[in-house]
Amino acid sequence: MGKEVHNRRWLGVGRSRLADSAAAATEAVVEAQIGPDPKLLIVFAAITHDTAGVLAGVARAAPGVPVIGCTTHGEIGVGGPADGTVTVAAIGGAGLEIATCAAEHVSGRQADAGYEVASCMRDVRQPHRVLMMLTDGLVRDQESIVRGCYRALGAGTPLFGGAAADGWRMSGAYLFTDGRVLTDAVIGVAIASEAPIAVGVGHGYRTVGQPMIVTRAADGRVLTLDDRPALDVYLERVNAPPEAYTDPSAFTAFALPRPLGVQRRSGVEARNLSTEVDLEGRSIGGGGAIDPGGLTWVMTGDEESILDAVDTVCQDALDRLAGNEPIGMLTFSCAALRAVLGDDGIRRECERLQRWAGTMPFAGFYTYGEIARNHGIDGFHNQTLAVLALS
């Protein structure tokens, strides 16, 4: 899946469908290492793989190379979306610096954990930088992790990343870093280069109707909108069928393509509501913090608008390279988008990514939340595509 090494830096991608986890990891790493001086391996492993076996196979194929990674809700790469694989992105070459850091026991101290992992930026010197993060997707209030990074780094450092997933099991997602398997953790990696690095982010949803004010919120949930139970206000706004008010599965199916829009300085961000149904308390949320006093909207979209957003995001990321030739991309898309698009839709999503990538490699995964920030303090997203382009 690689390409010829471009100038001094390179990005390669490997994928293995072998059932044996160690063998699959080894095969993917060997395929991904297309150039000299590998600096970082990024591993995206299906939740069905044995995590210890994956790490053993990576270490066997590339001893001493820094490793980060996570479990997924599907793997993205050249050749289309996949399940059950180990997919690896490798970056290396001269003019590239990497530093990693992990924070553990994150729940209850999300902002401090974000501040801690941002410390790895002190260990790199090249002028073009991004802080990449992988988080445990079952940790609540991921916005606070991002805000902690912002507190440490300010507005000058772009952020990119995603939340580890477990194939909709919602029982345990896993992070990998240098031979260890972590939960309730955040991994940070400073990527610094002599050439531009760019982040693009966007979604294909549009607001519907008038805004609603968040009048009560707590623990990653919206309790009331316009001083009424949030679930009922939301369902009324979208003319939901009666069963969505009382049946959790009916609510999930109805809410997936209708996220809640949250006003941010950078625009209206989408928030997935489908994974945490609270029919008794009549609240809504998906684990992300939405502050009281904020404006929200019902949002809607379809396959066409979601796929059009792929074009917009990729073009934005590549344009930010300021004319430098890209060597590859990391592409993180939302597990909820996968549910909305279906199998045929995510295949078309990857076809759009391939069209923009051309001959260069790309890889990523379906996440439980996307991290991308070029400006503003907020950078955690749902039902969104985040792209990191390297040159």
Short mmCIF file of C-alpha atoms in Angstrom, two decimals:
data_model
loop_
_atom_site.label_atom_id
_atom_site.label_comp_id
_atom_site.label_asym_id
_atom_site.label_seq_id
_atom_site.Cartn_x
_atom_site.Cartn_y
_atom_site.Cartn_z
CA MET A 1 0.00 0.00 0.00
CA GLY A 2 3.04 2.29 0.06
CA LYS A 3 4.47 4.58 -2.56
CA GLU A 4 7.90 5.73 -3.63
CA VAL A 5 9.70 7.67 -0.92
CA HIS A 6 9.13 11.40 -1.41
CA ASN A 7 12.20 13.55 -0.82
CA ARG A 8 13.37 12.94 2.74
CA ARG A 9 10.15 12.12 4.60
CA TRP A 10 7.74 9.30 3.93
CA LEU A 11 4.45 7.80 5.06
CA GLY A 12 3.58 4.18 4.34
CA VAL A 13 0.53 2.04 5.05
CA GLY A 14 0.19 -1.71 5.55
CA ARG A 15 -2.83 -3.87 6.19
CA SER A 16 -3.20 -7.52 7.10
CA ARG A 17 -6.27 -9.71 7.19
CA LEU A 18 -4.51 -12.64 8.88
CA ALA A 19 -6.45 -14.13 11.78
CA ASP A 20 -3.38 -14.55 13.98
CA SER A 21 -2.93 -11.18 15.71
CA ALA A 22 0.86 -11.25 16.02
CA ALA A 23 1.33 -12.41 12.45
CA ALA A 24 -1.13 -9.80 11.17
CA ALA A 25 0.68 -7.00 12.99
CA THR A 26 4.06 -8.13 11.68
CA GLU A 27 2.78 -8.33 8.12
CA ALA A 28 1.17 -4.87 8.30
CA VAL A 29 4.27 -3.24 9.80
CA VAL A 30 6.59 -4.75 7.20
CA GLU A 31 4.34 -3.48 4.42
CA ALA A 32 4.07 -0.02 5.97
CA GLN A 33 7.83 0.57 6.32
CA ILE A 34 8.60 1.87 2.86
CA GLY A 35 11.61 4.01 3.74
CA PRO A 36 14.63 4.42 6.00
CA ASP A 37 14.72 5.75 9.55
CA PRO A 38 11.15 4.94 10.73
CA LYS A 39 10.09 7.40 13.44
CA LEU A 40 6.57 6.26 14.43
CA LEU A 41 4.16 3.37 13.90
CA ILE A 42 0.43 4.07 14.27
CA VAL A 43 -1.57 0.86 14.70
CA PHE A 44 -5.31 0.54 14.07
CA ALA A 45 -6.49 -2.90 15.21
CA ALA A 46 -9.93 -4.45 15.07
CA ILE A 47 -11.39 -5.10 18.52
CA THR A 48 -11.52 -8.80 17.63
CA HIS A 49 -7.71 -9.00 17.66
CA ASP A 50 -5.69 -9.97 20.72
CA THR A 51 -4.05 -6.72 21.83
CA ALA A 52 -1.00 -8.36 23.39
CA GLY A 53 -0.48 -10.35 20.22
CA VAL A 54 -0.73 -7.22 18.10
CA LEU A 55 1.94 -5.46 20.14
CA ALA A 56 4.19 -8.51 20.08
CA GLY A 57 3.93 -8.69 16.31
CA VAL A 58 4.69 -4.96 15.96
CA ALA A 59 7.76 -5.23 18.21
CA ARG A 60 9.02 -8.23 16.25
CA ALA A 61 8.78 -6.36 12.96
CA ALA A 62 10.16 -3.00 14.13
CA PRO A 63 12.09 -3.26 17.38
CA GLY A 64 12.83 0.07 18.99
CA VAL A 65 10.45 2.15 16.84
CA PRO A 66 7.93 4.21 18.89
CA VAL A 67 4.40 2.80 18.65
CA ILE A 68 0.98 4.28 19.34
CA GLY A 69 -2.42 2.90 18.35
CA CYS A 70 -5.88 1.79 19.36
CA THR A 71 -8.79 -0.53 18.73
CA THR A 72 -11.41 0.53 16.22
CA HIS A 73 -14.94 0.35 14.86
CA GLY A 74 -13.45 -0.44 11.48
CA GLU A 75 -10.21 0.38 9.73
CA ILE A 76 -9.75 2.88 6.90
CA GLY A 77 -7.06 2.59 4.27
CA VAL A 78 -6.06 2.16 0.66
CA GLY A 79 -8.37 -0.50 -0.73
CA GLY A 80 -11.40 0.72 1.22
CA PRO A 81 -12.92 0.24 4.66
CA ALA A 82 -12.32 -3.04 6.48
CA ASP A 83 -13.19 -4.99 9.62
CA GLY A 84 -11.01 -7.51 11.38
CA THR A 85 -7.68 -6.19 10.13
CA VAL A 86 -4.54 -4.74 11.58
CA THR A 87 -3.83 -1.56 9.63
CA VAL A 88 -0.59 0.34 10.26
CA ALA A 89 0.64 3.77 9.20
CA ALA A 90 4.39 4.38 9.46
CA ILE A 91 6.15 7.73 9.13
CA GLY A 92 9.86 8.37 8.94
CA GLY A 93 12.81 9.97 7.28
CA ALA A 94 15.02 12.96 7.97
CA GLY A 95 13.52 16.31 8.90
CA LEU A 96 10.89 14.67 11.10
CA GLU A 97 10.75 14.51 14.91
CA ILE A 98 8.47 12.47 17.17
CA ALA A 99 7.88 12.54 20.94
CA THR A 100 5.22 10.56 22.81
CA CYS A 101 3.56 10.79 26.22
CA ALA A 102 0.71 8.96 27.97
CA ALA A 103 -1.61 10.00 30.79
CA GLU A 104 -3.47 7.31 32.73
CA HIS A 105 -6.45 7.27 35.13
CA VAL A 106 -8.03 10.06 33.12
CA SER A 107 -11.65 9.90 34.31
CA GLY A 108 -12.34 12.75 36.70
CA ARG A 109 -9.25 14.69 35.65
CA GLN A 110 -9.69 15.00 31.93
CA ALA A 111 -8.34 18.54 31.63
CA ASP A 112 -5.20 17.73 33.65
CA ALA A 113 -4.60 14.65 31.50
CA GLY A 114 -4.78 16.77 28.35
CA TYR A 115 -2.31 19.22 29.87
CA GLU A 116 0.05 16.36 30.72
CA VAL A 117 0.18 14.78 27.27
CA ALA A 118 0.77 18.19 25.69
CA SER A 119 4.14 18.24 27.46
CA CYS A 120 5.64 16.08 24.68
CA MET A 121 5.65 19.17 22.45
CA ARG A 122 8.62 20.45 24.48
CA ASP A 123 10.77 17.64 23.06
CA VAL A 124 10.54 18.59 19.39
CA ARG A 125 12.17 21.50 17.58
CA GLN A 126 11.14 21.42 13.91
CA PRO A 127 9.00 24.42 12.92
CA HIS A 128 5.83 22.70 11.67
CA ARG A 129 4.03 20.88 14.48
CA VAL A 130 0.84 19.08 15.44
CA LEU A 131 -0.19 17.33 18.64
CA MET A 132 -1.88 14.04 17.80
CA MET A 133 -3.98 12.35 20.48
CA LEU A 134 -5.63 8.98 20.89
CA THR A 135 -8.14 8.73 23.74
CA ASP A 136 -10.24 6.02 25.35
CA GLY A 137 -13.57 6.47 23.62
CA LEU A 138 -15.52 5.39 26.70
CA VAL A 139 -14.16 8.26 28.81
CA ARG A 140 -16.72 11.04 29.20
CA ASP A 141 -16.20 14.77 28.66
CA GLN A 142 -13.52 14.49 26.01
CA GLU A 143 -13.79 18.23 25.34
CA SER A 144 -12.00 18.81 28.64
CA ILE A 145 -9.05 16.73 27.42
CA VAL A 146 -8.78 18.98 24.38
CA ARG A 147 -9.14 22.12 26.50
CA GLY A 148 -6.34 20.90 28.75
CA CYS A 149 -4.09 20.61 25.69
CA TYR A 150 -5.10 24.10 24.64
CA ARG A 151 -4.24 25.42 28.11
CA ALA A 152 -0.75 23.99 27.72
CA LEU A 153 -0.11 24.91 24.09
CA GLY A 154 -2.26 27.92 23.26
CA ALA A 155 -3.58 28.69 19.82
CA GLY A 156 -0.40 28.08 17.86
CA THR A 157 -0.42 24.27 17.79
CA PRO A 158 -3.02 22.37 15.75
CA LEU A 159 -4.60 19.28 17.33
CA PHE A 160 -5.59 16.03 15.63
CA GLY A 161 -6.76 12.65 16.88
CA GLY A 162 -9.53 10.24 17.66
CA ALA A 163 -11.21 8.21 20.36
CA ALA A 164 -10.53 4.46 20.45
CA ALA A 165 -13.53 2.27 19.71
CA ASP A 166 -14.66 -1.29 20.39
CA GLY A 167 -16.99 -2.15 17.53
CA TRP A 168 -20.13 -0.76 19.23
CA ARG A 169 -19.72 -3.17 22.17
CA MET A 170 -19.30 -0.17 24.51
CA SER A 171 -17.54 -2.41 27.02
CA GLY A 172 -13.85 -1.61 26.57
CA ALA A 173 -11.69 0.20 24.01
CA TYR A 174 -7.92 -0.08 24.14
CA LEU A 175 -4.93 2.17 23.49
CA PHE A 176 -1.41 1.02 22.60
CA THR A 177 1.85 2.73 23.42
CA ASP A 178 5.32 1.19 23.34
CA GLY A 179 4.41 -2.32 24.42
CA ARG A 180 1.59 -1.43 26.81
CA VAL A 181 -2.18 -1.75 26.48
CA LEU A 182 -4.05 1.06 28.26
CA THR A 183 -7.62 2.00 29.16
CA ASP A 184 -8.92 5.18 30.80
CA ALA A 185 -5.94 6.90 29.21
CA VAL A 186 -4.82 9.48 26.65
CA ILE A 187 -1.80 9.15 24.38
CA GLY A 188 -0.16 12.25 22.96
CA VAL A 189 2.40 12.35 20.18
CA ALA A 190 4.18 15.47 19.03
CA ILE A 191 4.80 15.34 15.29
CA ALA A 192 7.19 18.02 14.07
CA SER A 193 8.55 18.44 10.56
CA GLU A 194 10.70 20.72 8.48
CA ALA A 195 7.74 20.81 6.04
CA PRO A 196 4.10 21.84 6.59
CA ILE A 197 1.60 19.60 8.41
CA ALA A 198 -2.11 20.39 8.07
CA VAL A 199 -5.40 19.52 9.75
CA GLY A 200 -8.79 19.52 8.06
CA VAL A 201 -12.15 18.84 9.71
CA GLY A 202 -15.81 19.02 8.78
CA HIS A 203 -19.20 17.34 8.71
CA GLY A 204 -22.05 17.13 6.23
CA TYR A 205 -24.90 18.21 8.51
CA ARG A 206 -27.03 21.37 8.40
CA THR A 207 -29.13 23.02 11.08
CA VAL A 208 -32.92 22.77 11.03
CA GLY A 209 -35.30 25.31 12.56
CA GLN A 210 -34.68 27.71 15.40
CA PRO A 211 -31.97 27.29 18.05
CA MET A 212 -32.60 25.89 21.52
CA ILE A 213 -30.84 27.06 24.68
CA VAL A 214 -29.16 24.55 26.97
CA THR A 215 -30.69 25.48 30.33
CA ARG A 216 -29.31 22.57 32.39
CA ALA A 217 -26.42 20.19 31.70
CA ALA A 218 -24.24 17.85 33.75
CA ASP A 219 -21.83 14.93 33.29
CA GLY A 220 -21.82 15.09 29.52
CA ARG A 221 -25.60 15.21 29.24
CA VAL A 222 -28.11 17.93 28.35
CA LEU A 223 -30.85 17.78 30.98
CA THR A 224 -33.12 20.57 29.77
CA LEU A 225 -33.52 22.63 26.62
CA ASP A 226 -35.54 25.83 26.89
CA ASP A 227 -36.31 24.80 30.51
CA ARG A 228 -38.04 21.56 29.43
CA PRO A 229 -36.80 17.93 29.39
CA ALA A 230 -34.20 17.85 26.66
CA LEU A 231 -35.21 14.53 25.14
CA ASP A 232 -38.79 15.65 24.60
CA VAL A 233 -37.80 19.02 23.12
CA TYR A 234 -35.38 17.30 20.73
CA LEU A 235 -37.92 14.69 19.59
CA GLU A 236 -40.62 17.31 19.09
CA ARG A 237 -38.30 19.40 16.93
CA VAL A 238 -37.60 16.48 14.59
CA ASN A 239 -41.22 15.25 14.45
CA ALA A 240 -40.14 11.88 15.79
CA PRO A 241 -42.48 8.88 15.60
CA PRO A 242 -44.20 7.88 18.86
CA GLU A 243 -41.99 4.81 19.38
CA ALA A 244 -38.86 7.01 19.59
CA TYR A 245 -40.21 8.46 22.85
CA THR A 246 -40.40 5.08 24.59
CA ASP A 247 -38.30 2.47 22.74
CA PRO A 248 -34.49 2.76 23.11
CA SER A 249 -33.73 0.98 19.83
CA ALA A 250 -36.24 3.13 17.97
CA PHE A 251 -34.70 6.27 19.47
CA THR A 252 -31.18 5.17 18.47
CA ALA A 253 -32.21 4.44 14.90
CA PHE A 254 -34.01 7.77 14.61
CA ALA A 255 -31.32 9.89 16.30
CA LEU A 256 -28.30 8.56 14.38
CA PRO A 257 -28.81 10.73 11.28
CA ARG A 258 -30.08 13.68 13.36
CA PRO A 259 -27.27 14.91 15.63
CA LEU A 260 -27.49 17.89 17.93
CA GLY A 261 -25.70 20.96 16.62
CA VAL A 262 -23.66 22.95 19.15
CA GLN A 263 -22.57 26.53 18.51
CA ARG A 264 -18.80 27.01 18.63
CA ARG A 265 -16.60 29.87 17.45
CA SER A 266 -15.53 27.72 14.51
CA GLY A 267 -19.15 26.97 13.51
CA VAL A 268 -21.89 24.55 14.48
CA GLU A 269 -20.47 21.18 15.52
CA ALA A 270 -22.42 17.91 15.43
CA ARG A 271 -22.99 15.84 18.58
CA ASN A 272 -24.09 12.22 18.35
CA LEU A 273 -27.06 11.44 20.63
CA SER A 274 -27.69 7.83 19.72
CA THR A 275 -25.37 5.89 22.03
CA GLU A 276 -26.69 6.89 25.46
CA VAL A 277 -30.47 6.75 25.69
CA ASP A 278 -32.10 8.07 28.88
CA LEU A 279 -35.82 7.50 28.53
CA GLU A 280 -36.41 7.68 32.27
CA GLY A 281 -34.53 10.93 32.98
CA ARG A 282 -35.53 12.40 29.58
CA SER A 283 -32.02 13.76 28.97
CA ILE A 284 -29.84 13.53 25.87
CA GLY A 285 -26.10 13.25 25.29
CA GLY A 286 -23.27 11.12 24.02
CA GLY A 287 -20.62 11.71 26.66
CA GLY A 288 -19.47 15.11 25.42
CA ALA A 289 -19.86 18.22 27.53
CA ILE A 290 -22.33 20.87 26.32
CA ASP A 291 -22.22 23.93 28.52
CA PRO A 292 -25.34 25.58 29.99
CA GLY A 293 -26.30 28.71 28.11
CA GLY A 294 -25.10 27.35 24.80
CA LEU A 295 -27.11 27.42 21.60
CA THR A 296 -28.07 24.12 19.99
CA TRP A 297 -29.95 23.02 16.90
CA VAL A 298 -31.35 19.84 15.49
CA MET A 299 -29.23 18.86 12.49
CA THR A 300 -29.84 16.65 9.52
CA GLY A 301 -27.86 15.27 6.61
CA ASP A 302 -27.76 12.48 4.08
CA GLU A 303 -25.20 10.43 2.20
CA GLU A 304 -24.70 13.09 -0.44
CA SER A 305 -24.00 15.86 2.06
CA ILE A 306 -21.72 13.63 4.15
CA LEU A 307 -19.69 12.58 1.12
CA ASP A 308 -19.51 16.17 -0.11
CA ALA A 309 -17.95 17.02 3.26
CA VAL A 310 -15.16 14.51 2.53
CA ASP A 311 -14.22 16.61 -0.50
CA THR A 312 -14.31 19.84 1.51
CA VAL A 313 -12.18 18.46 4.36
CA CYS A 314 -9.54 16.89 2.12
CA GLN A 315 -9.24 19.99 -0.03
CA ASP A 316 -8.88 22.18 3.05
CA ALA A 317 -6.16 19.98 4.57
CA LEU A 318 -4.19 19.76 1.33
CA ASP A 319 -4.56 23.48 0.65
CA ARG A 320 -3.05 24.20 4.07
CA LEU A 321 0.18 22.52 2.94
CA ALA A 322 0.89 25.77 1.10
CA GLY A 323 1.87 24.14 -2.19
CA ASN A 324 4.14 21.47 -0.72
CA GLU A 325 3.68 17.99 -2.13
CA PRO A 326 1.82 15.72 0.33
CA ILE A 327 3.36 12.39 1.35
CA GLY A 328 0.23 10.89 2.93
CA MET A 329 -2.81 11.39 5.13
CA LEU A 330 -4.34 10.09 8.35
CA THR A 331 -8.12 9.90 8.05
CA PHE A 332 -10.36 9.54 11.12
CA SER A 333 -14.11 9.18 10.55
CA CYS A 334 -16.91 8.68 13.05
CA ALA A 335 -18.47 5.34 13.99
CA ALA A 336 -21.85 7.08 13.92
CA LEU A 337 -21.23 8.16 10.32
CA ARG A 338 -20.54 4.54 9.49
CA ALA A 339 -23.91 3.61 10.96
CA VAL A 340 -25.65 6.34 8.97
CA LEU A 341 -23.91 5.55 5.67
CA GLY A 342 -24.03 1.76 5.87
CA ASP A 343 -21.57 -0.58 4.18
CA ASP A 344 -22.08 0.80 0.69
CA GLY A 345 -21.81 4.37 1.95
CA ILE A 346 -18.50 3.90 3.77
CA ARG A 347 -17.11 2.22 0.68
CA ARG A 348 -18.03 5.37 -1.27
CA GLU A 349 -16.53 7.49 1.53
CA CYS A 350 -13.20 5.69 1.08
CA GLU A 351 -13.47 6.10 -2.68
CA ARG A 352 -13.69 9.87 -2.13
CA LEU A 353 -10.64 9.73 0.14
CA GLN A 354 -8.81 7.70 -2.50
CA ARG A 355 -9.66 10.26 -5.14
CA TRP A 356 -7.99 12.99 -3.10
CA ALA A 357 -5.07 10.80 -2.06
CA GLY A 358 -4.25 9.75 -5.60
CA THR A 359 -1.11 7.63 -5.38
CA MET A 360 -0.19 8.63 -1.84
CA PRO A 361 -1.13 6.34 1.07
CA PHE A 362 -3.74 7.05 3.72
CA ALA A 363 -5.00 5.21 6.78
CA GLY A 364 -7.20 5.68 9.81
CA PHE A 365 -10.17 4.26 11.64
CA TYR A 366 -13.80 4.72 12.61
CA THR A 367 -13.74 6.45 15.99
CA TYR A 368 -15.95 7.21 18.98
CA GLY A 369 -15.11 10.90 18.52
CA GLU A 370 -12.76 12.99 16.43
CA ILE A 371 -10.20 15.57 17.56
CA ALA A 372 -9.28 18.41 15.24
CA ARG A 373 -8.49 22.04 16.00
CA ASN A 374 -6.92 24.76 13.90
CA HIS A 375 -8.35 27.68 15.88
CA GLY A 376 -10.53 28.21 18.93
CA ILE A 377 -10.41 26.34 22.22
CA ASP A 378 -12.79 23.51 21.26
CA GLY A 379 -11.72 20.61 19.10
CA PHE A 380 -13.72 17.49 19.95
CA HIS A 381 -16.24 16.40 17.33
CA ASN A 382 -18.85 13.76 16.50
CA GLN A 383 -20.11 12.54 13.11
CA THR A 384 -17.19 14.34 11.50
CA LEU A 385 -14.20 13.55 9.30
CA ALA A 386 -10.76 14.69 10.53
CA VAL A 387 -7.75 14.58 8.19
CA LEU A 388 -4.06 15.10 8.91
CA ALA A 389 -1.97 15.77 5.80
CA LEU A 390 1.84 15.59 5.87
CA SER A 391 4.27 16.96 3.32
#
